[in-house]
């Protein structure tokens, strides 16, 4: 069973607010990923990390930022939420490129 | 931007039909190709991780093949059942080690 957790599961927030989406895993995985899901269920990579203190932007441009201070924790922050940020955000982790990735349950964000 | 494409986008079949989907990906700097199954209201779950050209993997009625030289993988489902209804995603890992997903194939199996 996957030990990767995202909080909150659902969030409704006003425009301009700062928010942090949490992602934690207890599997000791070095690689962690954040994806944004479009309405057609396609997953777009917005951030990834190889390990502590290493973060990279993904293919999809995003106004969010991430940090990786501890192996188990990979939070995503939006400094000023906008309605265009309304989406489902999925976090994943894997031990290596040759092993499967495990996904959290997702955070459904609505910015009003 | 890596180009990972899946076809068809959606597929409706009758229970008992066999079906297959395609995933195409860059043929250079290949590290691995993953297949995931994603049911509504759940998280994606891994089906296969494939790393070698010519790899064939099987799990029950589902199997997959890999051709890294030409950049494609096929996923086969034999004797589809209603519980097979889901979105099937492939994901490519290249030299950058990013896990990049295709758009998925949405399968609906009618009883």
Coordinates of C-alpha atoms in Angstrom, one line a residue:
Chain A
X1 CA 0.0 0.0 0.0
X2 CA 1.3 3.4 -0.9
X3 CA 2.4 5.7 1.9
X4 CA 2.0 9.1 0.3
X5 CA -0.4 11.6 1.6
X6 CA -1.7 14.9 0.4
X7 CA -3.5 17.5 2.4
X8 CA -6.0 19.1 2.2
X9 CA -8.1 16.9 -0.1
X10 CA -10.4 19.8 -1.0
X11 CA -9.8 23.5 -0.7
X12 CA -11.9 26.5 -1.7
X13 CA -10.1 29.8 -1.3
X14 CA -10.4 33.4 -2.3
X15 CA -8.4 35.2 -5.0
X16 CA -5.1 36.6 -3.8
X17 CA -4.7 34.2 -0.8
X18 CA -1.4 32.4 -0.3
X19 CA -1.8 28.6 0.0
X20 CA 0.4 25.6 0.5
X21 CA -0.5 22.1 -0.6
X22 CA 1.2 19.4 1.4
X23 CA 2.7 16.2 0.2
X24 CA 4.4 13.6 2.4
X25 CA 5.7 10.1 1.8
X26 CA 7.2 7.6 4.3
X27 CA 8.8 5.3 1.7
X28 CA 12.2 7.1 1.7
X29 CA 11.8 7.9 -2.1
X30 CA 14.3 10.4 -3.5
X31 CA 12.2 11.4 -6.5
X32 CA 9.0 13.4 -6.0
X33 CA 6.7 15.0 -8.5
X34 CA 3.8 17.5 -8.7
X35 CA 1.2 17.2 -11.5
X36 CA -1.7 19.4 -12.5
X37 CA -4.6 17.5 -14.0
X38 CA -6.6 19.1 -16.8
X39 CA -10.4 18.5 -17.2
X40 CA -9.6 15.7 -19.7
X41 CA -7.6 13.9 -17.0
X42 CA -4.2 14.6 -18.6
X43 CA -1.4 15.0 -16.1
X44 CA 1.0 17.8 -16.7
X45 CA 4.3 17.9 -14.7
X46 CA 4.8 21.2 -13.0
X47 CA 7.6 20.4 -10.5
X48 CA 9.9 17.6 -9.6
X49 CA 12.7 16.8 -7.2
X50 CA 15.6 14.4 -7.3
X51 CA 16.3 14.7 -3.6
X52 CA 16.8 17.1 -0.8
X53 CA 17.6 20.6 -2.0
X54 CA 17.0 19.7 -5.6
X55 CA 13.9 21.0 -7.4
X56 CA 13.2 21.6 -11.1
X57 CA 10.3 23.0 -13.1
X58 CA 8.4 20.6 -15.3
X59 CA 7.0 21.0 -18.8
X60 CA 4.0 23.0 -17.8
X61 CA 4.6 26.6 -16.8
X62 CA 3.3 27.2 -13.3
X63 CA 3.2 30.2 -10.9
X64 CA 3.7 27.8 -8.0
X65 CA 6.9 27.1 -6.1
X66 CA 8.2 24.0 -4.3
X67 CA 10.8 23.2 -1.7
X68 CA 12.5 19.9 -0.6
X69 CA 14.1 20.4 2.7
X70 CA 13.4 16.9 3.9
X71 CA 13.2 13.7 1.9
X72 CA 9.7 12.9 3.0
X73 CA 8.1 16.4 2.4
X74 CA 7.5 18.2 -0.9
X75 CA 5.1 21.1 -0.4
X76 CA 3.8 23.3 -3.2
X77 CA 3.0 27.0 -2.6
X78 CA 0.9 29.5 -4.5
X79 CA 1.8 33.0 -3.3
X80 CA -1.4 34.6 -4.7
X81 CA -4.1 32.3 -5.8
X82 CA -6.1 33.1 -9.0
X83 CA -9.2 31.4 -10.5
X84 CA -6.9 30.0 -13.3
X85 CA -5.2 27.9 -10.6
X86 CA -8.5 26.0 -10.0
X87 CA -7.5 22.4 -10.7
X88 CA -6.7 19.0 -9.3
X89 CA -3.1 18.7 -8.1
X90 CA -1.5 15.2 -7.7
X91 CA 1.8 14.4 -5.9
X92 CA 3.8 11.3 -6.7
X93 CA 7.1 9.7 -5.5
X94 CA 9.3 6.9 -6.8
X95 CA 12.6 5.3 -5.7
X96 CA 14.1 5.4 -9.2
X97 CA 13.3 5.7 -12.9
X98 CA 13.0 1.9 -13.0
X99 CA 10.4 1.5 -10.3
X100 CA 6.8 2.5 -10.2
X101 CA 5.6 5.8 -8.9
X102 CA 3.0 6.0 -6.1
X103 CA 0.4 8.8 -6.1
X104 CA -1.3 10.7 -3.4
X105 CA -5.1 11.1 -3.3
X106 CA -4.9 14.5 -4.8
X107 CA -5.9 18.0 -3.8
X108 CA -8.9 19.6 -5.5
X109 CA -8.3 23.4 -5.4
X110 CA -11.0 25.9 -6.3
X111 CA -10.1 29.6 -6.3
X112 CA -13.1 31.9 -6.2
Chain B
X1 CA 9.0 19.4 -24.0
X2 CA 8.9 15.6 -24.4
X3 CA 6.2 14.3 -26.8
X4 CA 4.4 11.3 -25.3
X5 CA 1.3 10.5 -27.2
X6 CA -1.4 7.9 -26.7
X7 CA -4.1 6.6 -29.1
X8 CA -6.9 6.3 -29.2
X9 CA -8.1 9.0 -26.8
X10 CA -11.2 6.9 -25.9
X11 CA -12.5 3.5 -26.7
X12 CA -15.9 1.8 -26.2
X13 CA -16.0 -2.0 -26.4
X14 CA -18.3 -4.8 -25.5
X15 CA -17.7 -7.1 -22.6
X16 CA -15.5 -10.0 -23.9
X17 CA -13.8 -7.9 -26.6
X18 CA -10.0 -7.8 -26.7
X19 CA -8.5 -4.4 -27.2
X20 CA -5.1 -2.6 -27.5
X21 CA -3.8 0.9 -27.1
X22 CA -0.6 2.6 -28.3
X23 CA 1.9 4.8 -26.6
X24 CA 4.5 6.6 -28.6
X25 CA 7.5 8.3 -27.1
X26 CA 11.0 9.7 -28.0
X27 CA 13.3 6.9 -29.2
X28 CA 16.4 8.6 -27.9
X29 CA 17.7 8.8 -24.3
X30 CA 15.3 6.1 -23.1
X31 CA 15.3 5.1 -19.5
X32 CA 11.9 3.5 -18.8
X33 CA 8.3 3.3 -19.9
X34 CA 5.5 3.0 -17.3
X35 CA 1.9 2.0 -17.7
X36 CA -0.7 3.1 -15.1
X37 CA -4.4 2.4 -14.7
X38 CA -6.5 5.3 -13.3
X39 CA -10.1 4.7 -12.1
X40 CA -12.4 7.6 -11.4
X41 CA -12.1 9.0 -7.9
X42 CA -8.9 7.0 -7.2
X43 CA -5.2 7.6 -7.7
X44 CA -3.3 6.1 -10.7
X45 CA -1.8 2.7 -10.0
X46 CA 1.1 1.1 -11.8
X47 CA 0.6 -1.8 -14.1
X48 CA 4.0 -2.2 -15.6
X49 CA 7.5 -0.7 -15.6
X50 CA 9.4 -1.6 -18.8
X51 CA 13.1 -0.9 -19.4
X52 CA 14.5 -3.1 -22.1
X53 CA 13.8 -3.1 -25.8
X54 CA 11.6 -6.1 -26.6
X55 CA 10.3 -6.4 -23.0
X56 CA 6.9 -8.1 -22.6
X57 CA 5.1 -7.9 -19.4
X58 CA 1.8 -9.7 -18.3
X59 CA -0.5 -9.3 -15.4
X60 CA -3.7 -11.4 -15.7
X61 CA -5.5 -10.4 -18.8
X62 CA -3.4 -7.3 -19.4
X63 CA 0.0 -7.4 -21.2
X64 CA 2.4 -4.9 -22.7
X65 CA 5.2 -4.8 -25.2
X66 CA 8.0 -2.3 -25.7
X67 CA 10.0 -1.2 -28.8
X68 CA 12.5 1.4 -27.7
X69 CA 14.2 1.7 -31.1
X70 CA 11.0 2.9 -32.8
X71 CA 9.6 4.5 -29.7
X72 CA 6.3 2.8 -29.0
X73 CA 4.6 0.5 -26.5
X74 CA 1.3 -1.5 -26.8
X75 CA -1.0 -2.4 -24.0
X76 CA -3.4 -5.3 -24.6
X77 CA -6.5 -6.3 -22.7
X78 CA -7.8 -9.8 -23.4
X79 CA -11.5 -10.4 -22.9
X80 CA -12.4 -7.0 -21.5
X81 CA -14.6 -6.8 -18.4
X82 CA -16.7 -3.9 -17.1
X83 CA -14.2 -3.5 -14.2
X84 CA -11.5 -2.8 -16.8
X85 CA -13.2 0.5 -17.5
X86 CA -10.6 3.2 -16.6
X87 CA -8.1 5.6 -18.1
X88 CA -4.8 3.9 -19.1
X89 CA -1.8 6.2 -18.9
X90 CA 1.7 5.6 -20.2
X91 CA 4.7 7.6 -18.9
X92 CA 8.1 8.1 -20.4
X93 CA 11.4 8.6 -18.5
X94 CA 14.3 9.9 -20.4
X95 CA 17.7 11.3 -19.6
X96 CA 16.2 14.1 -17.6
X97 CA 14.6 11.6 -15.3
X98 CA 11.2 13.3 -15.4
X99 CA 8.1 11.1 -15.4
X100 CA 6.2 12.6 -18.4
X101 CA 2.7 11.2 -19.0
X102 CA 0.8 10.8 -22.3
X103 CA -2.8 12.0 -22.5
X104 CA -4.3 8.6 -21.7
X105 CA -6.7 6.3 -23.3
X106 CA -10.2 6.2 -21.7
X107 CA -11.6 2.7 -21.9
X108 CA -15.3 2.0 -21.4
X109 CA -16.5 -1.7 -21.4
X110 CA -20.2 -2.2 -21.8
X111 CA -21.8 -5.3 -20.1

